[in-house]
Coordinates of N, CA and C and ligand atoms in Angstrom, one line a residue:
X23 N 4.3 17.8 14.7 CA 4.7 17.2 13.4 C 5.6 18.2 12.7
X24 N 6.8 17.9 12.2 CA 7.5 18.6 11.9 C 7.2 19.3 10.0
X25 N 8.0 20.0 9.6 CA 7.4 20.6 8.7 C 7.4 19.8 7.3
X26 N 8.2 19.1 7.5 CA 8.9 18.0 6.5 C 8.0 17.4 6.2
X27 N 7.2 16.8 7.6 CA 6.3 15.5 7.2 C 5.0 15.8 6.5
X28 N 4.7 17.7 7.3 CA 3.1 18.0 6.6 C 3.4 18.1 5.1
X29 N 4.5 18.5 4.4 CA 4.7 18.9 3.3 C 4.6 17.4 2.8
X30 N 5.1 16.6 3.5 CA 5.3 15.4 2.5 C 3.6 14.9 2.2
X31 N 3.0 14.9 3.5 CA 1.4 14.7 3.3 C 0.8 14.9 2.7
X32 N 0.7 16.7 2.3 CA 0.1 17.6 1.8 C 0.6 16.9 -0.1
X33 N 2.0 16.5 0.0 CA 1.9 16.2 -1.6 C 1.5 15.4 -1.9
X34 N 1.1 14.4 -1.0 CA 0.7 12.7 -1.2 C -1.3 13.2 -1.5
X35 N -1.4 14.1 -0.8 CA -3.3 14.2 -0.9 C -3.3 15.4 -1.8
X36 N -2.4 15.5 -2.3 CA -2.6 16.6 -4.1 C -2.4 15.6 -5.4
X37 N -1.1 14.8 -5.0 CA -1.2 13.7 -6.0 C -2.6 12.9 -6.5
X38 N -3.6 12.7 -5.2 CA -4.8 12.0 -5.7 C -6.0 12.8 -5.6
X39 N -5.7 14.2 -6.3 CA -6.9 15.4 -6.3 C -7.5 14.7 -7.5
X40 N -7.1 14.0 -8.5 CA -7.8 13.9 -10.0 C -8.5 12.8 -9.7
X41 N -7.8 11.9 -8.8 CA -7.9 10.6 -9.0 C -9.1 9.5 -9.3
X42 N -9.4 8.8 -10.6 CA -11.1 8.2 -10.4 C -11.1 6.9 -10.2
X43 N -12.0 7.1 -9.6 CA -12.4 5.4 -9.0 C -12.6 3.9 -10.4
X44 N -12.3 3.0 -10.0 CA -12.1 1.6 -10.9 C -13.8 0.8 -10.6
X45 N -13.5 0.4 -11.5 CA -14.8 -1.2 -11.0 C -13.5 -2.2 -11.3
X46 N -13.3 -2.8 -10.2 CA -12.5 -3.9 -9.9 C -13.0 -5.3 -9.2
X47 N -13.1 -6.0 -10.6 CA -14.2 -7.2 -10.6 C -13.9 -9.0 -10.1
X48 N -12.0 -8.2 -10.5 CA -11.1 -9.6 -9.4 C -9.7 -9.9 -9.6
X49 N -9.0 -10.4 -9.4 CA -7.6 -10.4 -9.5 C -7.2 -10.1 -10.8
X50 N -6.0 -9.0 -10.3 CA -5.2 -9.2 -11.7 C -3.5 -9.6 -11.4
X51 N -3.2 -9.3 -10.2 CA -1.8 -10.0 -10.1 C -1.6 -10.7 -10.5
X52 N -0.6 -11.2 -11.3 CA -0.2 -12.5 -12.0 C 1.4 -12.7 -11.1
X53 N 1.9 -12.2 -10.3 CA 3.3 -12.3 -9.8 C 2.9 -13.7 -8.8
X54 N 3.8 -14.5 -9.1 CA 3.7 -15.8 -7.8 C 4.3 -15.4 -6.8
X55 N 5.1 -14.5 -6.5 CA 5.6 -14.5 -5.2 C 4.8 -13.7 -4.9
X56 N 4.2 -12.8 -4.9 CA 3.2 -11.9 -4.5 C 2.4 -12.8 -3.9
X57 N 1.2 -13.4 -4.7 CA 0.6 -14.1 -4.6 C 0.9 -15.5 -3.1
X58 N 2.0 -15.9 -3.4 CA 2.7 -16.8 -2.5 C 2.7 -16.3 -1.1
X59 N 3.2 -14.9 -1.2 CA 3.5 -14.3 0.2 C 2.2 -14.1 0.7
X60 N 1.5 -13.5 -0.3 CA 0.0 -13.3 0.7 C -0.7 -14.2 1.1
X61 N -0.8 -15.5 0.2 CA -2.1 -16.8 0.8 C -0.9 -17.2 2.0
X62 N 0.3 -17.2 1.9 CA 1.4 -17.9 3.2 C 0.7 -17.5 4.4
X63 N 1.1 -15.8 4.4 CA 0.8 -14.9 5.8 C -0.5 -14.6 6.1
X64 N -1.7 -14.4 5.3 CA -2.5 -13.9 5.1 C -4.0 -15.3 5.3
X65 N -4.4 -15.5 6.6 CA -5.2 -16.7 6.0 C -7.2 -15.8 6.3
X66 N -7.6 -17.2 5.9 CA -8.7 -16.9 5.3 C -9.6 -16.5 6.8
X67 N -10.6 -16.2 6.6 CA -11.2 -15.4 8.3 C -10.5 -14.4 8.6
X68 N -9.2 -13.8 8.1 CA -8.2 -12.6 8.9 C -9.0 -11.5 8.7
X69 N -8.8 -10.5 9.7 CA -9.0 -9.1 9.6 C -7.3 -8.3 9.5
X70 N -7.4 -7.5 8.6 CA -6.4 -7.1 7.9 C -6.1 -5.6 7.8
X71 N -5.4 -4.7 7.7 CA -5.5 -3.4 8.0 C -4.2 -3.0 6.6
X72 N -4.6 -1.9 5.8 CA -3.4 -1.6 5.1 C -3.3 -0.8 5.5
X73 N -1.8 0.1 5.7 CA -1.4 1.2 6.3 C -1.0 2.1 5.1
X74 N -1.6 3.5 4.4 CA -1.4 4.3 3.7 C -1.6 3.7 2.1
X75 N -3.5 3.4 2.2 CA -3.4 2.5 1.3 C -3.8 3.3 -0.4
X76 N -3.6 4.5 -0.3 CA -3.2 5.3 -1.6 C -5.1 4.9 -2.3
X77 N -4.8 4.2 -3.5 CA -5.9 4.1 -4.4 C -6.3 2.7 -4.4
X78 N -6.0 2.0 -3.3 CA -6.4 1.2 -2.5 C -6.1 -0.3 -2.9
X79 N -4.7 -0.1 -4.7 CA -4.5 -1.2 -5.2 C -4.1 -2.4 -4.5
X80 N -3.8 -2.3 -3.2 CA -3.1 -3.5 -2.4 C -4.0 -4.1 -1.3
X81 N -5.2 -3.7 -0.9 CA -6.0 -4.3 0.1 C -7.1 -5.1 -0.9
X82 N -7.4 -4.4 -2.2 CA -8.4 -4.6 -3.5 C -8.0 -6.0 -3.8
X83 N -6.5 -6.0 -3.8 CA -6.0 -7.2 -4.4 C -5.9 -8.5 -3.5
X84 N -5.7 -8.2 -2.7 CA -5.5 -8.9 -1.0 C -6.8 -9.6 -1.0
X85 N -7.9 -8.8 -1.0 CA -9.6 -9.1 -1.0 C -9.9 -10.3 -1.9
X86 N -9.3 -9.9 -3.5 CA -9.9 -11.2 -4.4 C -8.8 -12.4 -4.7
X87 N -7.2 -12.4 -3.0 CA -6.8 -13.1 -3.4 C -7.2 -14.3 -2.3
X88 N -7.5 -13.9 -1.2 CA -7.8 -14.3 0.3 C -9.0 -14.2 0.3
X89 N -10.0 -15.2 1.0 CA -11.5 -14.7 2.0 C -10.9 -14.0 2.9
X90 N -10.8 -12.9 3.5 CA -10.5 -12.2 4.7 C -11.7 -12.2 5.1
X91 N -12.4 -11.7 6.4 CA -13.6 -11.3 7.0 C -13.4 -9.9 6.4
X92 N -12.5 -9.2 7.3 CA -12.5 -7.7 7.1 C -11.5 -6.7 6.9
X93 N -11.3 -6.1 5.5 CA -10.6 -5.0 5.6 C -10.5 -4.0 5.7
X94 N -9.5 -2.7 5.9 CA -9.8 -1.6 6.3 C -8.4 -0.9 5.7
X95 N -8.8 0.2 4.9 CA -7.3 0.6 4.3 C -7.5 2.2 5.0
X96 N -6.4 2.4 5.6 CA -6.2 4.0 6.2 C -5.0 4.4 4.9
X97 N -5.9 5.8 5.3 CA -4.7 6.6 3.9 C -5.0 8.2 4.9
X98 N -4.1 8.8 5.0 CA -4.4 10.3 5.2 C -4.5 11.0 4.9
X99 N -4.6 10.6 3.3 CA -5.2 11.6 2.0 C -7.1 11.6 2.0
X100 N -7.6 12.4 1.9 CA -9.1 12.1 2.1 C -9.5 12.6 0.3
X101 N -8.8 12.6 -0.5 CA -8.6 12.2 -2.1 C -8.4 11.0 -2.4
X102 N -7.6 10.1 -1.8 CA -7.4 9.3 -1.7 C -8.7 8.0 -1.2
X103 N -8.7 8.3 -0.2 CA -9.7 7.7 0.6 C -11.4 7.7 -0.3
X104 N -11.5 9.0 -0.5 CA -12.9 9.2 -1.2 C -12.7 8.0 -2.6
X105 N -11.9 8.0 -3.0 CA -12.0 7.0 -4.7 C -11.8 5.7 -4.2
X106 N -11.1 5.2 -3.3 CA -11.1 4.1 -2.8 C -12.6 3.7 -2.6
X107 N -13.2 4.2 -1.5 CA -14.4 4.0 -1.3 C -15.4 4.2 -2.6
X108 N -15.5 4.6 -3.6 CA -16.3 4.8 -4.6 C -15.7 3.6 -5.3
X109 N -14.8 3.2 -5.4 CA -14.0 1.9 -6.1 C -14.5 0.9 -5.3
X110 N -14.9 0.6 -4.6 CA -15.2 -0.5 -3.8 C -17.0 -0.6 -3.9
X111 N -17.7 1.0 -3.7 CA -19.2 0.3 -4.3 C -19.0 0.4 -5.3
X112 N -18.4 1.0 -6.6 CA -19.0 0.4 -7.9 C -18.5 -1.2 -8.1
X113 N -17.4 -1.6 -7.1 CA -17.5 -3.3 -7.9 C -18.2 -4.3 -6.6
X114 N -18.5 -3.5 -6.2 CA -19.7 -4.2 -5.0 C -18.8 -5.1 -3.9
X115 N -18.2 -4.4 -3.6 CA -16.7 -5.4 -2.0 C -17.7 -4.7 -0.9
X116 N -17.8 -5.8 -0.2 CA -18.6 -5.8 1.0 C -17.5 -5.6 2.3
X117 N -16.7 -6.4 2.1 CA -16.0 -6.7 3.8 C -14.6 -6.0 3.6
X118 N -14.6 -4.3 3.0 CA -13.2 -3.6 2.3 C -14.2 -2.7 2.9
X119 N -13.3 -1.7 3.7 CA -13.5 -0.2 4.0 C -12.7 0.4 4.1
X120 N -12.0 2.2 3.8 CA -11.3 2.9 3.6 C -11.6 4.0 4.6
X121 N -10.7 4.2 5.4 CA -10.8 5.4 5.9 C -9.6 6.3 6.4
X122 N -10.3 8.0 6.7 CA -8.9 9.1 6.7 C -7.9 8.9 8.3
X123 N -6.9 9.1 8.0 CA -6.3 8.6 9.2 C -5.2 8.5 9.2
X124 N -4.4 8.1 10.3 CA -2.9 8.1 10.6 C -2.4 7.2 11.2
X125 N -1.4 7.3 11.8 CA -0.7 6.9 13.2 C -1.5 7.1 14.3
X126 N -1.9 8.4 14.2 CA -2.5 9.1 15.4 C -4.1 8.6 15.6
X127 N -4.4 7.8 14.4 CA -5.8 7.5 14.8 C -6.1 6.0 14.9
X128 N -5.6 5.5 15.0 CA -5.8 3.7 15.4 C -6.1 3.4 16.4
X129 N -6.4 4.0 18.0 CA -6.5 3.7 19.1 C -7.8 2.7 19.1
X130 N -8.6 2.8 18.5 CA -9.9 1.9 18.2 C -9.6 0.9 17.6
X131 N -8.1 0.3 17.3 CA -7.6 -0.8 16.7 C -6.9 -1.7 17.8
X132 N -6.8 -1.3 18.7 CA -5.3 -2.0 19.5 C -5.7 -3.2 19.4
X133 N -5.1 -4.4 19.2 CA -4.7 -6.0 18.9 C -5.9 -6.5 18.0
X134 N -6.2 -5.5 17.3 CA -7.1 -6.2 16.5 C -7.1 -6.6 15.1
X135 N -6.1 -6.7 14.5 CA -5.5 -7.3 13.2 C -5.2 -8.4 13.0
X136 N -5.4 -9.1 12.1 CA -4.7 -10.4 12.0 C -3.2 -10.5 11.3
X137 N -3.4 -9.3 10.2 CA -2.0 -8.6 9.3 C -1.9 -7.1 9.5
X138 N -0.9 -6.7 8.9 CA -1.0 -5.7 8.5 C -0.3 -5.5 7.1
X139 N -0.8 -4.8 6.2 CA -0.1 -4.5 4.8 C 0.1 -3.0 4.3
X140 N 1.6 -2.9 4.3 CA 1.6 -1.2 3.7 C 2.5 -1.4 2.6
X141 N 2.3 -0.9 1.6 CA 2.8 -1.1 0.3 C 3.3 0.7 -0.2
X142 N 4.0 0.7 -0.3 CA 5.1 2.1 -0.8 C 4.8 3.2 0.0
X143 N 4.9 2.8 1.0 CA 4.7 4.0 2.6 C 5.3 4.1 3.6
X144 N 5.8 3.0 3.9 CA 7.4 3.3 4.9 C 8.2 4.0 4.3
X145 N 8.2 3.9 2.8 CA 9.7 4.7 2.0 C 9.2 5.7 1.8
X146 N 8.1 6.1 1.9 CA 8.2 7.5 1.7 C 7.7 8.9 2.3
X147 N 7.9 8.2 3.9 CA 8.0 8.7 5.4 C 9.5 8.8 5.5
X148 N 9.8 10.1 6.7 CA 10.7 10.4 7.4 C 10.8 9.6 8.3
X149 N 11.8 9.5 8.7 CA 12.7 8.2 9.9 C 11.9 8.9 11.4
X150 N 12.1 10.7 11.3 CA 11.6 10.9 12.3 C 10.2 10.7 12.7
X151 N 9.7 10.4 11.8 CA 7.8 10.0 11.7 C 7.7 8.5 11.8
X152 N 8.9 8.2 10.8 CA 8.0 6.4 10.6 C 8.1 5.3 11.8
X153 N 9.0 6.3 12.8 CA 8.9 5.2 14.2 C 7.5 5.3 14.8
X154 N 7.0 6.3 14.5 CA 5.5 6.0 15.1 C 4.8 5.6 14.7
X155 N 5.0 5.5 13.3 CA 4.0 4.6 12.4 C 4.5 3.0 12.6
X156 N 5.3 2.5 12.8 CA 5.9 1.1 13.3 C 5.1 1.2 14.3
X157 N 5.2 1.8 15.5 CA 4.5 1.2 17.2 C 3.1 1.8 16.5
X158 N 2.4 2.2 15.6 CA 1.3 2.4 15.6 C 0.8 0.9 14.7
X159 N 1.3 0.4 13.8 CA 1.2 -1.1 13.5 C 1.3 -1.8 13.8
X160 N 2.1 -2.1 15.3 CA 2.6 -2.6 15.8 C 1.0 -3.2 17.1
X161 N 1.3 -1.9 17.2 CA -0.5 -2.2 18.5 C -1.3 -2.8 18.1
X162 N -1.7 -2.1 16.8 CA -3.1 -3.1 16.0 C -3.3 -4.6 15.7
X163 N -1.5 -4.9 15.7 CA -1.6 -5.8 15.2 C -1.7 -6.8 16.2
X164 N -2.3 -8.2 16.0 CA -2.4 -9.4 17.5 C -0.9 -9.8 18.1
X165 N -0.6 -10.5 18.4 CA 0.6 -11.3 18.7 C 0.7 -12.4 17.9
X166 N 2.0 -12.7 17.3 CA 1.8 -13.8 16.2 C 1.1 -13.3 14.9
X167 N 0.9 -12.0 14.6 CA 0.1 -11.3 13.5 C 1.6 -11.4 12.6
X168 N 1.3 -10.9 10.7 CA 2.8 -11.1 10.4 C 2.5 -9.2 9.2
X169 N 3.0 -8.3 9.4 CA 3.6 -7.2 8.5 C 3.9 -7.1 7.9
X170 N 3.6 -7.3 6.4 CA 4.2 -7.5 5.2 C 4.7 -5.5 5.2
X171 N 5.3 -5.8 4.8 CA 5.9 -4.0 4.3 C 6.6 -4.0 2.8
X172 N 5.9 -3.9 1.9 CA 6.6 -3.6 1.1 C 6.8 -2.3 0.4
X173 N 8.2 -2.3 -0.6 CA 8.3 -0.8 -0.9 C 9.0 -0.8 -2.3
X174 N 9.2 0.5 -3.0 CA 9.3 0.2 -4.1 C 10.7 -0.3 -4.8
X175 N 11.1 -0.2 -5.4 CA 12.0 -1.3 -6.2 C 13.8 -0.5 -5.9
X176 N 14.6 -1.0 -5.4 CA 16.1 -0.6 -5.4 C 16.6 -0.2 -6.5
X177 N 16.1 1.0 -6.9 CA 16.9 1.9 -7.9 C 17.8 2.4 -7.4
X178 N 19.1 2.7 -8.6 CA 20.2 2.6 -8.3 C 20.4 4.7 -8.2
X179 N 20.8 5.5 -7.4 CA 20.9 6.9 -6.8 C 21.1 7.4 -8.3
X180 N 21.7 7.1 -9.6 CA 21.7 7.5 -10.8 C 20.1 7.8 -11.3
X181 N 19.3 6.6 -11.7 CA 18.0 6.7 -11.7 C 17.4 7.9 -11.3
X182 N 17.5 8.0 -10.0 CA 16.7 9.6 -9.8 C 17.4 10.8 -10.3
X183 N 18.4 10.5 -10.3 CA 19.5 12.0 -10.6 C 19.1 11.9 -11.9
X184 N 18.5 11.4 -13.0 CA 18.4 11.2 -14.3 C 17.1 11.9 -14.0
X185 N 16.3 11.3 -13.4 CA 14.8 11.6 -13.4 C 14.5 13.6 -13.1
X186 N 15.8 13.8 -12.2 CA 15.7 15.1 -11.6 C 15.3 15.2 -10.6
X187 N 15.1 14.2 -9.4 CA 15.3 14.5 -7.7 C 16.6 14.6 -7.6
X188 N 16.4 15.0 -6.4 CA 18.3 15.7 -5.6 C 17.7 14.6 -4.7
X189 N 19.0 14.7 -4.2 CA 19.5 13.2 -2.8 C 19.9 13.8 -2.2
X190 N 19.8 13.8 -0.6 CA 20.2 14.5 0.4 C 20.1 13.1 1.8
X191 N 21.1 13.5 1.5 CA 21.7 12.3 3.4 C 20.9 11.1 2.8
X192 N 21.4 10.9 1.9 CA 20.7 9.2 1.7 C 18.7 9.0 0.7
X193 N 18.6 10.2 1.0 CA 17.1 10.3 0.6 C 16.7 11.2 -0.5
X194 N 15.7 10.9 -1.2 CA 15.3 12.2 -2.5 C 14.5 12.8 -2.2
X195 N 14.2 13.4 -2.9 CA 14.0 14.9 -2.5 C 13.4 15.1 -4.2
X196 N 12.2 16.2 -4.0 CA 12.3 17.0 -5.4 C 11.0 18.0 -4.3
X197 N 11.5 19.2 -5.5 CA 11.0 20.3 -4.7 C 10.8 20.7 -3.4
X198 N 12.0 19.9 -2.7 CA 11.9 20.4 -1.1 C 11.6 19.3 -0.3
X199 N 10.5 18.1 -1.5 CA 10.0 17.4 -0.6 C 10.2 16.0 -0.8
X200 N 10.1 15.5 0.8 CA 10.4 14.4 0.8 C 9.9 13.1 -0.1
X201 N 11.1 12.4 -0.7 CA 10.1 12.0 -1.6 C 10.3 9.8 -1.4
X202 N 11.4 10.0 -0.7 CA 12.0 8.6 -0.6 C 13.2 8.1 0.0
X203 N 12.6 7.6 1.8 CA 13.5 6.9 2.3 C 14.5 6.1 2.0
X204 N 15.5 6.0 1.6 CA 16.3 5.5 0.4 C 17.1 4.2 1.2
X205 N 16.7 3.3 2.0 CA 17.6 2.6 2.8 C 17.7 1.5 1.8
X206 N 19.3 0.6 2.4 CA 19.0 -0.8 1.4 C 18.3 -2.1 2.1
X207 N 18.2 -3.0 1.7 CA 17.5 -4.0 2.3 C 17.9 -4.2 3.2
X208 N 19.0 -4.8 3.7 CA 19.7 -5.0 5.2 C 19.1 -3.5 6.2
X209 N 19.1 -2.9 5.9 CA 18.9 -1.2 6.5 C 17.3 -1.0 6.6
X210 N 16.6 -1.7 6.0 CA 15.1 -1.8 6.4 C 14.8 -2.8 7.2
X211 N 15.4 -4.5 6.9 CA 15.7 -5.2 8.1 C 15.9 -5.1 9.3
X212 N 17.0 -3.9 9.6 CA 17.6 -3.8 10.7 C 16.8 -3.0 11.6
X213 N 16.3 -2.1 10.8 CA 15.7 -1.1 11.5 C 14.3 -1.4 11.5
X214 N 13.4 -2.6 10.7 CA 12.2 -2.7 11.2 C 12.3 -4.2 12.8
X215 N 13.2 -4.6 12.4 CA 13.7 -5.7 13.4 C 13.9 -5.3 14.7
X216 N 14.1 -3.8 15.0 CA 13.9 -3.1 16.5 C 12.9 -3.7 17.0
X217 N 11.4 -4.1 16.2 CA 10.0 -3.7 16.8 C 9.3 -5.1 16.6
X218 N 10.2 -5.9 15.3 CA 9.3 -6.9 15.2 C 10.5 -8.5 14.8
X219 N 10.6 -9.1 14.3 CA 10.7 -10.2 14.1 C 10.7 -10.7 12.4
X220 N 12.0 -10.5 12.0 CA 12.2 -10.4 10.0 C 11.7 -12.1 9.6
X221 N 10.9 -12.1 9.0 CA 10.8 -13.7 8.5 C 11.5 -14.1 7.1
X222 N 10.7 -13.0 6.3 CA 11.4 -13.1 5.2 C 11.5 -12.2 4.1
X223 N 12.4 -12.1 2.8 CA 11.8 -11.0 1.9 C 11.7 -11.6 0.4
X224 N 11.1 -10.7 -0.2 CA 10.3 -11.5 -1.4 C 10.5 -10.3 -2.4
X225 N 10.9 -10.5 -3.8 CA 10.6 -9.5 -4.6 C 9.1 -9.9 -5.7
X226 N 8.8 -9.0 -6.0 CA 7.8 -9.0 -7.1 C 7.4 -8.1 -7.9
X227 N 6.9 -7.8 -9.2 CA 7.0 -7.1 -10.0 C 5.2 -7.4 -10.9
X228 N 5.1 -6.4 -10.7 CA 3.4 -5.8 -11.3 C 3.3 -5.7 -12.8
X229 N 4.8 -5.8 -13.6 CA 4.7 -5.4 -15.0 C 5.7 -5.9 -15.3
X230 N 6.1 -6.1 -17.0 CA 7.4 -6.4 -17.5 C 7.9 -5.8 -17.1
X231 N 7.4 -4.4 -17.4 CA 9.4 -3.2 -17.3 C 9.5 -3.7 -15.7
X232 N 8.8 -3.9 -14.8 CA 9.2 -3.9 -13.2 C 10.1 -5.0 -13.2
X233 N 10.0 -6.0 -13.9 CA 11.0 -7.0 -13.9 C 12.2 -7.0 -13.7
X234 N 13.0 -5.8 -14.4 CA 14.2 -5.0 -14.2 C 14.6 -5.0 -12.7
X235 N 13.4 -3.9 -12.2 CA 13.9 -3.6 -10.8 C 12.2 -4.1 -10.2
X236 N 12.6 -4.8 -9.6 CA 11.3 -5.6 -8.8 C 10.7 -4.7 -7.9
X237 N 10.0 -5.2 -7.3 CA 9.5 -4.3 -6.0 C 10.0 -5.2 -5.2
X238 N 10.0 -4.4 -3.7 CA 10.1 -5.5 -2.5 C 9.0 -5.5 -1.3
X239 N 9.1 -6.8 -1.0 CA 8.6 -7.2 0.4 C 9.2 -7.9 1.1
X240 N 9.2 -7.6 2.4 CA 9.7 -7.8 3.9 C 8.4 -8.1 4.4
X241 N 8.5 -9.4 5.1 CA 7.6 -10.0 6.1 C 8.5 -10.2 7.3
X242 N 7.2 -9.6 8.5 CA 7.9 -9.5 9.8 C 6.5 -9.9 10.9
X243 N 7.2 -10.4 11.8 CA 6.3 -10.9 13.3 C 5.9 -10.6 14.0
X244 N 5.2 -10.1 14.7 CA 5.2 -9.6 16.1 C 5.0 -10.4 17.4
X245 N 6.1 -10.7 18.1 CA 6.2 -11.6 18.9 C 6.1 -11.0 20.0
Ligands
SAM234 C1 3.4 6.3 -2.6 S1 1.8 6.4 -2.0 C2 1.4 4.6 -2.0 C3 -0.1 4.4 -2.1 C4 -0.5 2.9 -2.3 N1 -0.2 2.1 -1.1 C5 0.1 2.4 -3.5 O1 1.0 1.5 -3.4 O2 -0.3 2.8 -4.6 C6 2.0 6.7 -0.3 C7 0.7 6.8 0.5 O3 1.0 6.9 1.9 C8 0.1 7.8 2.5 N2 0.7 8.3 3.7 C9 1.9 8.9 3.9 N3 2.0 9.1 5.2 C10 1.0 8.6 5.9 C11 0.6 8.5 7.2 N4 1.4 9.0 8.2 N5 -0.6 7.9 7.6 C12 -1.4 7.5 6.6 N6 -1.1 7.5 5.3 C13 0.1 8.1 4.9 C14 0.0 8.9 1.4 O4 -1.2 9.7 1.6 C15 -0.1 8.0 0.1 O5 -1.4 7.6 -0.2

């Protein structure tokens, strides 16, 4: 693992050293395309897998939007992972589990997904890493399974230069570290399209101010 990626790890499981757990009692998305995209791809009975699922907002949500049977959020932050799991018994979710993990530890998964969902974690992995994390979502998932990937909103290279990351070869950076795969839509397309099969993409936004700059989602196939 190169040195880039542990640093980038290492900042992702310091970000969620404070972090405290929710009681989360049931939906709060209000975005229709959100919503839309998940009951479309996502049906009911699925077992589901988020890939780097942070404080667990996107599998949480998934849960009281879908009956899934079972989910499972991998994060490789074990800060991360610990509040998830305490978020999940204080609002009493039965068929949600969180665990530490990677690329490197899914072998106990192979075709056993019915989705997969990773929400702001392709962007902010290195290119040299995130091809393993594709064939590692890639296995878990069945055939005919669909990969939502979404990631955060197309801000414009000013935005951050305001904010105070530096940009380097297309990507930000603050303090050394990696902070955001910076591709444009056609350029996540193309390059998740090696592995899978693009259906479609979807913006949505969590808040007023997000409305500005939406978030995105890419849904893709595995054929
Ligand atoms: C920007 S955070 C997003 C968290 C959450 N999905 C959200 O939207 O709030 C990125 C997450 O990816 C996780 N991550 C980064 N690389 C990973 C890897 N190779 N395997 C598992 N998790 C990873 C980090 O620990 C972090 O929790």
């Amino acid at each position: 693992m190169n040195d880039e990626y542990l640093k980038l790890k290492d900042f992702w499981n310091n970000h969620f050293k404070d972090s405290k757990s929710d009681e989360v009692l049931g939906k709060w998305v209000e975005d229709e395309n959100f919503n839309r995209t998940v009951k479309k791809y996502i049906k009911e009975g699925s077992k589901v897998l988020e890939f780097g699922s942070g404080r667990g907002w996107g599998l949480i949500e998934l849960g009281y939007t879908v009956n899934i049977e079972e989910g499972i959020g991998i994060d490789q932050s074990i800060n991360a992972v610990n509040t998830c799991n305490q978020t999940i018994e204080a609002s009493k979710i039965k068929n949600l589990k969180f665990i530490v993990g990677d690329e490197n530890t899914l072998d106990n998964y192979i075709d056993y997904f019915d989705a997969v969902l990773t929400v702001n974690t392709f962007d902010v992995i290195t290119d040299e890493a995130l091809e393993n994390v594709i064939l590692s979502c890639k296995k878990v998932l069945k055939n005919d399974g669909y990969l939502l990937v979404s990631i955060n909103p197309d801000f414009p290279l000013s935005f951050f230069e305001e904010k105070g990351f530096q940009i380097k070869n297309d990507c930000i950076y603050r303090d050394n570290i990696f902070r955001s795969n910076n591709k444009t839509n056609d350029e996540w397309i193309e390059y998740l399209s090696q592995h899978f099969e693009f259906i479609e993409f979807v913006t949505f936004a969590l808040s007023e101010m997000e409305k500005t700059y939406p978030r995105r989602m890419f849904v893709f196939k595995k054929v």
